[in-house]
């Protein structure tokens, strides 16, 4: 990053946006800033994170409701459109949001859409004729609603320079690290990934899914298989389909998958589904029936039984303990600061 002005990353908090994604990205960029400051031995904060929200339904502009480093008027250089939690973005409530996003892009901001956030991006008309990444679950609906775009579920991140789209499980982590790499460099990205993807302590579990997919093993074929599983949230994955996705014979796939991840494909798919279930329980008000159906369980009882075995807690009790809906931004910011200090101390990054 050149110069001393922080790179401002704005996150659009539109109606129905996934709160876990917004808070998680704020956390990730905060950690990256702390690491970059230590690496560069500089007193300038590399990232400024702002949240933008439509306060009034008919207001032409969105209001900045959070600023990590308030100094002068906020002007996002990168603008992230997070996904929804369950339902697709409602076009009836997104009109002013779409107009504001289009104007930010005209002013030079890079737009980043995650998963179902692609619906709002597509509403701007800025990706007509271009390829767009999104989650497999909403790909057909996106293609039907916006026939001028090319929906691509085979690539996790599609970078057009001024517009970036991503789909699949934990796409916000992927894109967050992608932006850290682009703006602050690979060294900061690597250290941020090491901290963000490490298993959290029990008292920090509400901000994480509890599953860090092993991605540093270097086996490209297995990484393809993992991505294929993630894009489907672990649903309906057969060994034959996984072998085709990875380009490996079944026996070779089983051996290399276990070596790379420490799990069989079945165990891995189960872990992905539970992680997604935890994310849904933490970040919104979808019913247990909706969550069970979206993840391919035949009924609530089956879902609850598997979830309890994996986490030690019933879905309802887990939501009561870890729901993000009642967490204030002030509480989150304090939690984030304490977690950064703890992680940095343990990693030996703090001085003095």
Tab-separated table of C-alpha atoms in Angstrom:
chain	number	residue	atom	x	y	z
A	1	UNK	CA	0.000	0.000	0.000
A	2	UNK	CA	1.450	3.351	-1.007
A	3	UNK	CA	1.135	6.566	0.963
A	4	UNK	CA	-0.105	7.114	4.489
A	5	UNK	CA	-3.848	7.339	3.772
A	6	UNK	CA	-5.683	4.214	4.963
A	7	UNK	CA	-7.398	2.131	2.320
A	8	UNK	CA	-11.064	2.482	3.204
A	9	UNK	CA	-13.180	-0.631	2.815
A	10	UNK	CA	-16.914	-0.025	3.033
A	11	UNK	CA	-19.395	-2.812	3.799
A	12	UNK	CA	-23.036	-2.374	2.731
A	13	UNK	CA	-25.447	-3.306	5.528
A	14	UNK	CA	-28.600	-3.565	3.416
A	15	UNK	CA	-31.867	-5.128	4.707
A	16	UNK	CA	-31.352	-8.871	5.186
A	17	UNK	CA	-27.557	-8.773	4.888
A	18	UNK	CA	-25.698	-11.464	6.816
A	19	UNK	CA	-24.514	-9.887	10.051
A	20	UNK	CA	-21.898	-12.596	10.654
A	21	UNK	CA	-20.205	-11.653	7.368
A	22	UNK	CA	-20.181	-7.925	8.160
A	23	UNK	CA	-18.723	-8.416	11.622
A	24	UNK	CA	-16.339	-11.128	10.472
A	25	UNK	CA	-14.866	-8.969	7.711
A	26	UNK	CA	-14.497	-6.062	10.116
A	27	UNK	CA	-12.609	-8.386	12.443
A	28	UNK	CA	-10.431	-9.802	9.666
A	29	UNK	CA	-9.389	-6.380	8.355
A	30	UNK	CA	-8.712	-5.192	11.905
A	31	UNK	CA	-6.385	-8.126	12.494
A	32	UNK	CA	-4.668	-7.529	9.143
A	33	UNK	CA	-4.108	-3.874	10.032
A	34	UNK	CA	-2.521	-4.796	13.346
A	35	UNK	CA	-0.211	-7.311	11.664
A	36	UNK	CA	0.741	-4.873	8.902
A	37	UNK	CA	1.574	-2.177	11.451
A	38	UNK	CA	3.927	-4.560	13.199
A	39	UNK	CA	5.534	-5.767	9.983
A	40	UNK	CA	6.035	-2.264	8.602
A	41	UNK	CA	6.899	-0.668	11.959
A	42	UNK	CA	4.668	2.224	10.956
A	43	UNK	CA	2.159	4.218	12.959
A	44	UNK	CA	-0.328	4.600	10.101
A	45	UNK	CA	-3.396	2.314	10.131
A	46	UNK	CA	-3.476	0.467	6.772
A	47	UNK	CA	-7.220	-0.199	6.714
A	48	UNK	CA	-10.223	1.931	7.538
A	49	UNK	CA	-13.464	-0.071	7.696
A	50	UNK	CA	-16.848	1.604	7.392
A	51	UNK	CA	-20.395	0.221	7.459
A	52	UNK	CA	-23.085	1.802	5.282
A	53	UNK	CA	-26.803	1.452	5.909
A	54	UNK	CA	-30.029	2.882	4.432
A	55	UNK	CA	-31.533	4.719	7.393
A	56	UNK	CA	-34.683	5.807	5.545
A	57	UNK	CA	-36.329	3.701	2.836
A	58	UNK	CA	-36.582	6.638	0.411
A	59	UNK	CA	-33.222	8.223	1.137
A	60	UNK	CA	-31.019	8.568	-1.947
A	61	UNK	CA	-27.797	7.973	-0.028
A	62	UNK	CA	-26.685	5.455	2.560
A	63	UNK	CA	-25.395	6.614	5.933
A	64	UNK	CA	-22.109	5.611	7.531
A	65	UNK	CA	-23.109	3.887	10.788
A	66	UNK	CA	-19.661	2.632	11.810
A	67	UNK	CA	-16.141	3.905	11.174
A	68	UNK	CA	-13.075	2.112	12.521
A	69	UNK	CA	-10.811	5.158	12.061
A	70	UNK	CA	-12.936	8.309	11.818
A	71	UNK	CA	-10.963	11.132	10.252
A	72	UNK	CA	-12.541	13.332	7.629
A	73	UNK	CA	-15.405	12.231	5.422
A	74	UNK	CA	-15.529	8.487	4.666
A	75	UNK	CA	-15.054	7.586	1.000
A	76	UNK	CA	-14.773	3.816	0.381
A	77	UNK	CA	-12.186	2.784	-2.182
A	78	UNK	CA	-13.441	-0.794	-1.987
A	79	UNK	CA	-17.131	-1.532	-1.383
A	80	UNK	CA	-18.280	-4.992	-0.278
A	81	UNK	CA	-21.830	-6.269	-0.816
A	82	UNK	CA	-22.312	-9.142	1.669
A	83	UNK	CA	-24.685	-12.067	1.139
A	84	UNK	CA	-28.087	-12.552	2.684
A	85	UNK	CA	-28.517	-15.215	5.331
A	86	UNK	CA	-31.405	-17.286	3.942
A	87	UNK	CA	-33.684	-15.497	1.462
A	88	UNK	CA	-32.403	-13.758	-1.664
A	89	UNK	CA	-32.121	-9.934	-1.603
A	90	UNK	CA	-35.524	-8.341	-2.021
A	91	UNK	CA	-35.506	-6.065	-5.106
A	92	UNK	CA	-38.269	-3.938	-3.566
A	93	UNK	CA	-36.055	-2.763	-0.700
A	94	UNK	CA	-32.808	-2.488	-2.602
A	95	UNK	CA	-33.569	0.393	-5.003
A	96	UNK	CA	-31.750	3.121	-3.113
A	97	UNK	CA	-28.959	0.712	-2.201
A	98	UNK	CA	-28.435	-0.183	-5.872
A	99	UNK	CA	-28.378	3.470	-6.925
A	100	UNK	CA	-25.864	4.370	-4.215
A	101	UNK	CA	-23.593	1.427	-5.102
A	102	UNK	CA	-23.672	2.467	-8.764
A	103	UNK	CA	-22.675	6.013	-7.848
A	104	UNK	CA	-19.814	4.761	-5.636
A	105	UNK	CA	-18.497	2.720	-8.549
A	106	UNK	CA	-18.706	5.768	-10.823
A	107	UNK	CA	-16.602	7.603	-8.241
A	108	UNK	CA	-13.878	4.966	-8.542
A	109	UNK	CA	-14.737	2.378	-5.886
A	110	UNK	CA	-14.012	-1.286	-6.551
A	111	UNK	CA	-17.151	-3.373	-6.001
A	112	UNK	CA	-17.031	-6.789	-4.330
A	113	UNK	CA	-20.139	-9.021	-4.202
A	114	UNK	CA	-20.279	-12.156	-2.065
A	115	UNK	CA	-22.579	-15.084	-2.819
A	116	UNK	CA	-26.201	-13.801	-3.013
A	117	UNK	CA	-24.876	-10.231	-2.863
A	118	UNK	CA	-24.444	-10.766	-6.619
A	119	UNK	CA	-28.186	-10.083	-6.989
A	120	UNK	CA	-27.749	-6.514	-5.785
A	121	UNK	CA	-24.630	-6.078	-7.911
A	122	UNK	CA	-26.509	-7.383	-10.970
A	123	UNK	CA	-29.312	-4.874	-10.325
A	124	UNK	CA	-26.806	-2.080	-11.011
A	125	UNK	CA	-26.340	-3.270	-14.589
A	126	UNK	CA	-22.577	-2.992	-14.189
A	127	UNK	CA	-21.929	-6.697	-14.843
A	128	UNK	CA	-24.102	-7.166	-17.922
A	129	UNK	CA	-22.197	-9.371	-20.341
A	130	UNK	CA	-19.649	-10.379	-17.683
A	131	UNK	CA	-19.100	-13.582	-15.731
A	132	UNK	CA	-20.221	-13.542	-12.099
A	133	UNK	CA	-19.424	-16.001	-9.313
A	134	UNK	CA	-22.055	-16.976	-6.778
A	135	UNK	CA	-23.141	-19.904	-4.630
A	136	UNK	CA	-24.456	-23.013	-6.364
A	137	UNK	CA	-27.724	-22.789	-4.428
A	138	UNK	CA	-28.736	-19.418	-5.892
A	139	UNK	CA	-27.075	-19.736	-9.330
A	140	UNK	CA	-30.246	-20.707	-11.248
A	141	UNK	CA	-32.302	-17.896	-9.712
A	142	UNK	CA	-29.551	-15.372	-10.500
A	143	UNK	CA	-29.343	-16.519	-14.121
A	144	UNK	CA	-33.134	-16.350	-14.548
A	145	UNK	CA	-33.480	-12.888	-13.033
A	146	UNK	CA	-30.488	-11.440	-14.880
A	147	UNK	CA	-30.151	-13.154	-18.279
A	148	UNK	CA	-27.535	-10.622	-19.455
A	149	UNK	CA	-24.884	-11.906	-17.042
A	150	UNK	CA	-22.937	-15.165	-17.199
A	151	UNK	CA	-23.257	-17.101	-13.937
A	152	UNK	CA	-20.162	-19.182	-13.192
A	153	UNK	CA	-20.158	-21.554	-10.196
A	154	UNK	CA	-16.893	-23.231	-11.160
A	155	UNK	CA	-14.670	-20.372	-10.016
A	156	UNK	CA	-14.587	-19.314	-6.393
A	157	UNK	CA	-13.450	-15.748	-7.098
A	158	UNK	CA	-13.806	-13.842	-10.381
A	159	UNK	CA	-11.751	-10.660	-10.602
A	160	UNK	CA	-12.586	-8.108	-13.305
A	161	UNK	CA	-10.364	-5.465	-11.734
A	162	UNK	CA	-12.987	-2.937	-10.643
A	163	UNK	CA	-15.580	-5.628	-9.878
A	164	UNK	CA	-14.959	-8.835	-7.922
A	165	UNK	CA	-17.476	-11.597	-7.208
A	166	UNK	CA	-17.203	-14.717	-5.086
A	167	UNK	CA	-19.343	-17.692	-4.160
A	168	UNK	CA	-19.172	-20.782	-2.014
A	169	UNK	CA	-18.760	-21.666	1.617
A	170	UNK	CA	-17.000	-18.985	3.709
A	171	UNK	CA	-16.568	-16.770	0.626
A	172	UNK	CA	-16.179	-13.745	2.881
A	173	UNK	CA	-13.015	-15.245	4.375
A	174	UNK	CA	-11.669	-16.002	0.904
A	175	UNK	CA	-12.365	-12.479	-0.338
A	176	UNK	CA	-11.142	-10.836	2.843
A	177	UNK	CA	-7.774	-12.568	2.496
A	178	UNK	CA	-7.770	-11.861	-1.257
A	179	UNK	CA	-8.133	-8.125	-0.551
A	180	UNK	CA	-5.494	-8.211	2.187
A	181	UNK	CA	-3.096	-9.780	-0.320
A	182	UNK	CA	-3.934	-7.223	-3.022
A	183	UNK	CA	-3.715	-4.161	-0.775
A	184	UNK	CA	-1.178	-5.072	1.926
A	185	UNK	CA	0.814	-7.846	0.255
A	186	UNK	CA	1.314	-11.622	0.583
A	187	UNK	CA	3.250	-11.488	3.867
A	188	UNK	CA	0.377	-9.781	5.687
A	189	UNK	CA	-2.105	-12.083	3.970
A	190	UNK	CA	-0.238	-15.207	5.110
A	191	UNK	CA	-0.019	-14.071	8.739
A	192	UNK	CA	-3.663	-12.947	8.768
A	193	UNK	CA	-4.756	-16.317	7.391
A	194	UNK	CA	-2.757	-18.117	10.060
A	195	UNK	CA	-4.587	-16.238	12.803
A	196	UNK	CA	-8.061	-16.024	11.260
A	197	UNK	CA	-8.192	-19.693	10.234
A	198	UNK	CA	-6.841	-21.045	13.520
A	199	UNK	CA	-9.271	-22.745	15.897
A	200	UNK	CA	-10.782	-20.112	18.213
A	201	UNK	CA	-10.898	-20.431	21.982
A	202	UNK	CA	-14.208	-21.553	23.431
A	203	UNK	CA	-15.190	-18.072	24.631
A	204	UNK	CA	-14.698	-16.701	21.100
A	205	UNK	CA	-16.732	-19.346	19.289
A	206	UNK	CA	-19.631	-17.026	18.471
A	207	UNK	CA	-17.560	-15.215	15.836
A	208	UNK	CA	-16.411	-18.355	14.030
A	209	UNK	CA	-17.995	-21.430	12.468
A	210	UNK	CA	-15.665	-23.698	14.405
A	211	UNK	CA	-14.248	-25.337	11.283
A	212	UNK	CA	-11.055	-24.166	9.594
A	213	UNK	CA	-10.757	-26.071	6.292
A	214	UNK	CA	-7.148	-27.291	5.840
A	215	UNK	CA	-5.963	-25.348	2.779
A	216	UNK	CA	-2.188	-25.135	3.155
A	217	UNK	CA	-1.391	-28.736	2.224
A	218	UNK	CA	-0.424	-27.840	-1.347
A	219	UNK	CA	-2.368	-30.625	-3.092
A	220	UNK	CA	-4.133	-28.759	-5.916
A	221	UNK	CA	-6.409	-31.672	-6.816
A	222	UNK	CA	-7.650	-31.950	-3.227
A	223	UNK	CA	-8.131	-28.179	-3.041
A	224	UNK	CA	-10.422	-28.497	-6.066
A	225	UNK	CA	-12.330	-31.257	-4.303
A	226	UNK	CA	-12.641	-29.159	-1.151
A	227	UNK	CA	-13.911	-26.178	-3.115
A	228	UNK	CA	-16.475	-28.384	-4.851
A	229	UNK	CA	-17.729	-29.540	-1.431
A	230	UNK	CA	-17.792	-25.979	-0.046
A	231	UNK	CA	-19.780	-24.621	-2.961
A	232	UNK	CA	-22.478	-27.166	-2.143
A	233	UNK	CA	-22.279	-26.736	1.626
A	234	UNK	CA	-21.468	-30.462	1.834
A	235	UNK	CA	-24.846	-31.465	0.379
A	236	UNK	CA	-25.378	-34.440	-1.912
A	237	UNK	CA	-21.706	-35.124	-2.523
A	238	UNK	CA	-20.916	-38.540	-3.960
A	239	UNK	CA	-17.459	-40.063	-4.169
A	240	UNK	CA	-17.824	-40.387	-7.936
A	241	UNK	CA	-18.686	-36.691	-8.351
A	242	UNK	CA	-15.864	-35.678	-6.035
A	243	UNK	CA	-13.390	-37.768	-8.009
A	244	UNK	CA	-14.539	-36.090	-11.225
A	245	UNK	CA	-14.213	-32.621	-9.669
A	246	UNK	CA	-10.676	-33.362	-8.510
A	247	UNK	CA	-9.570	-35.208	-11.647
A	248	UNK	CA	-8.448	-38.214	-9.600
A	249	UNK	CA	-9.342	-41.873	-9.512
A	250	UNK	CA	-11.516	-42.793	-6.508
A	251	UNK	CA	-8.867	-44.790	-4.696
A	252	UNK	CA	-6.263	-42.070	-5.239
A	253	UNK	CA	-8.752	-39.426	-4.104
A	254	UNK	CA	-9.471	-41.252	-0.841
A	255	UNK	CA	-5.778	-41.646	-0.047
A	256	UNK	CA	-4.749	-38.095	-0.910
A	257	UNK	CA	-7.856	-36.502	0.648
A	258	UNK	CA	-7.171	-38.196	3.988
A	259	UNK	CA	-3.504	-37.236	3.840
A	260	UNK	CA	-4.266	-33.572	3.024
A	261	UNK	CA	-7.200	-32.946	5.363
A	262	UNK	CA	-6.968	-35.641	8.025
A	263	UNK	CA	-10.542	-36.667	7.189
A	264	UNK	CA	-12.398	-38.916	4.795
A	265	UNK	CA	-14.579	-37.118	2.219
A	266	UNK	CA	-17.696	-38.130	4.186
A	267	UNK	CA	-16.297	-36.709	7.420
A	268	UNK	CA	-15.285	-33.531	5.615
A	269	UNK	CA	-18.742	-33.047	4.082
A	270	UNK	CA	-20.316	-33.547	7.499
A	271	UNK	CA	-17.998	-30.939	9.016
A	272	UNK	CA	-18.872	-28.454	6.264
A	273	UNK	CA	-22.613	-28.949	6.749
A	274	UNK	CA	-22.340	-28.496	10.515
A	275	UNK	CA	-20.193	-25.400	10.057
A	276	UNK	CA	-22.810	-23.914	7.741
A	277	UNK	CA	-25.552	-24.817	10.220
A	278	UNK	CA	-23.649	-23.026	12.988
A	279	UNK	CA	-23.261	-19.977	10.762
A	280	UNK	CA	-27.014	-19.917	10.058
A	281	UNK	CA	-27.886	-20.348	13.731
A	282	UNK	CA	-25.454	-17.620	14.794
A	283	UNK	CA	-26.303	-15.029	12.194
A	284	UNK	CA	-30.073	-14.894	11.727
A	285	UNK	CA	-33.582	-16.026	12.525
A	286	UNK	CA	-34.099	-18.870	10.037
A	287	UNK	CA	-36.086	-21.671	11.628
A	288	UNK	CA	-34.486	-25.000	12.384
A	289	UNK	CA	-36.739	-26.518	9.728
A	290	UNK	CA	-35.466	-24.058	7.115
A	291	UNK	CA	-31.859	-24.743	8.078
A	292	UNK	CA	-32.360	-28.507	8.030
A	293	UNK	CA	-34.001	-28.365	4.589
A	294	UNK	CA	-31.347	-26.034	3.132
A	295	UNK	CA	-28.611	-28.456	4.208
A	296	UNK	CA	-30.327	-31.577	2.930
A	297	UNK	CA	-31.429	-33.227	6.196
A	298	UNK	CA	-34.644	-35.214	5.864
A	299	UNK	CA	-36.234	-33.675	8.956
A	300	UNK	CA	-35.537	-31.529	12.011
A	301	UNK	CA	-34.936	-34.549	14.230
A	302	UNK	CA	-32.170	-35.857	11.976
A	303	UNK	CA	-30.553	-32.430	11.821
A	304	UNK	CA	-30.766	-31.941	15.584
A	305	UNK	CA	-29.280	-35.373	16.272
A	306	UNK	CA	-26.271	-34.821	13.980
A	307	UNK	CA	-25.773	-31.259	15.221
A	308	UNK	CA	-25.817	-32.287	18.886
A	309	UNK	CA	-23.336	-35.102	18.238
A	310	UNK	CA	-20.956	-32.715	16.456
A	311	UNK	CA	-21.181	-29.718	18.798
A	312	UNK	CA	-22.438	-31.129	22.098
A	313	UNK	CA	-25.375	-28.746	21.993
A	314	UNK	CA	-28.906	-28.817	20.580
A	315	UNK	CA	-29.518	-26.300	17.737
A	316	UNK	CA	-31.903	-24.220	19.835
A	317	UNK	CA	-29.513	-24.033	22.778
A	318	UNK	CA	-26.639	-23.185	20.442
A	319	UNK	CA	-28.580	-20.292	18.908
A	320	UNK	CA	-29.515	-18.970	22.339
A	321	UNK	CA	-25.874	-18.989	23.418
A	322	UNK	CA	-24.205	-17.715	20.234
A	323	UNK	CA	-26.726	-15.652	18.253
A	324	UNK	CA	-25.240	-12.443	16.866
A	325	UNK	CA	-28.570	-10.631	16.748
A	326	UNK	CA	-28.230	-9.096	20.199
A	327	UNK	CA	-24.544	-8.131	20.002
A	328	UNK	CA	-23.966	-4.383	19.788
A	329	UNK	CA	-21.268	-2.937	17.584
A	330	UNK	CA	-19.540	-1.530	20.678
A	331	UNK	CA	-19.459	-4.975	22.279
A	332	UNK	CA	-18.127	-6.485	19.091
A	333	UNK	CA	-15.411	-3.846	18.728
A	334	UNK	CA	-14.251	-4.426	22.311
A	335	UNK	CA	-14.273	-8.189	21.731
A	336	UNK	CA	-12.305	-7.757	18.516
A	337	UNK	CA	-9.653	-5.649	20.239
A	338	UNK	CA	-9.250	-8.146	23.070
A	339	UNK	CA	-8.994	-11.040	20.624
A	340	UNK	CA	-6.370	-9.240	18.551
A	341	UNK	CA	-4.244	-8.622	21.645
A	342	UNK	CA	-4.569	-12.277	22.676
A	343	UNK	CA	-3.702	-13.646	19.214
A	344	UNK	CA	-0.796	-11.245	18.736
A	345	UNK	CA	0.624	-12.012	22.174
A	346	UNK	CA	0.454	-15.749	21.519
A	347	UNK	CA	2.078	-15.293	18.116
A	348	UNK	CA	4.881	-13.189	19.599
A	349	UNK	CA	3.924	-10.165	17.495
A	350	UNK	CA	3.498	-7.678	20.326
A	351	UNK	CA	6.449	-5.572	21.362
A	352	UNK	CA	6.884	-4.043	24.777
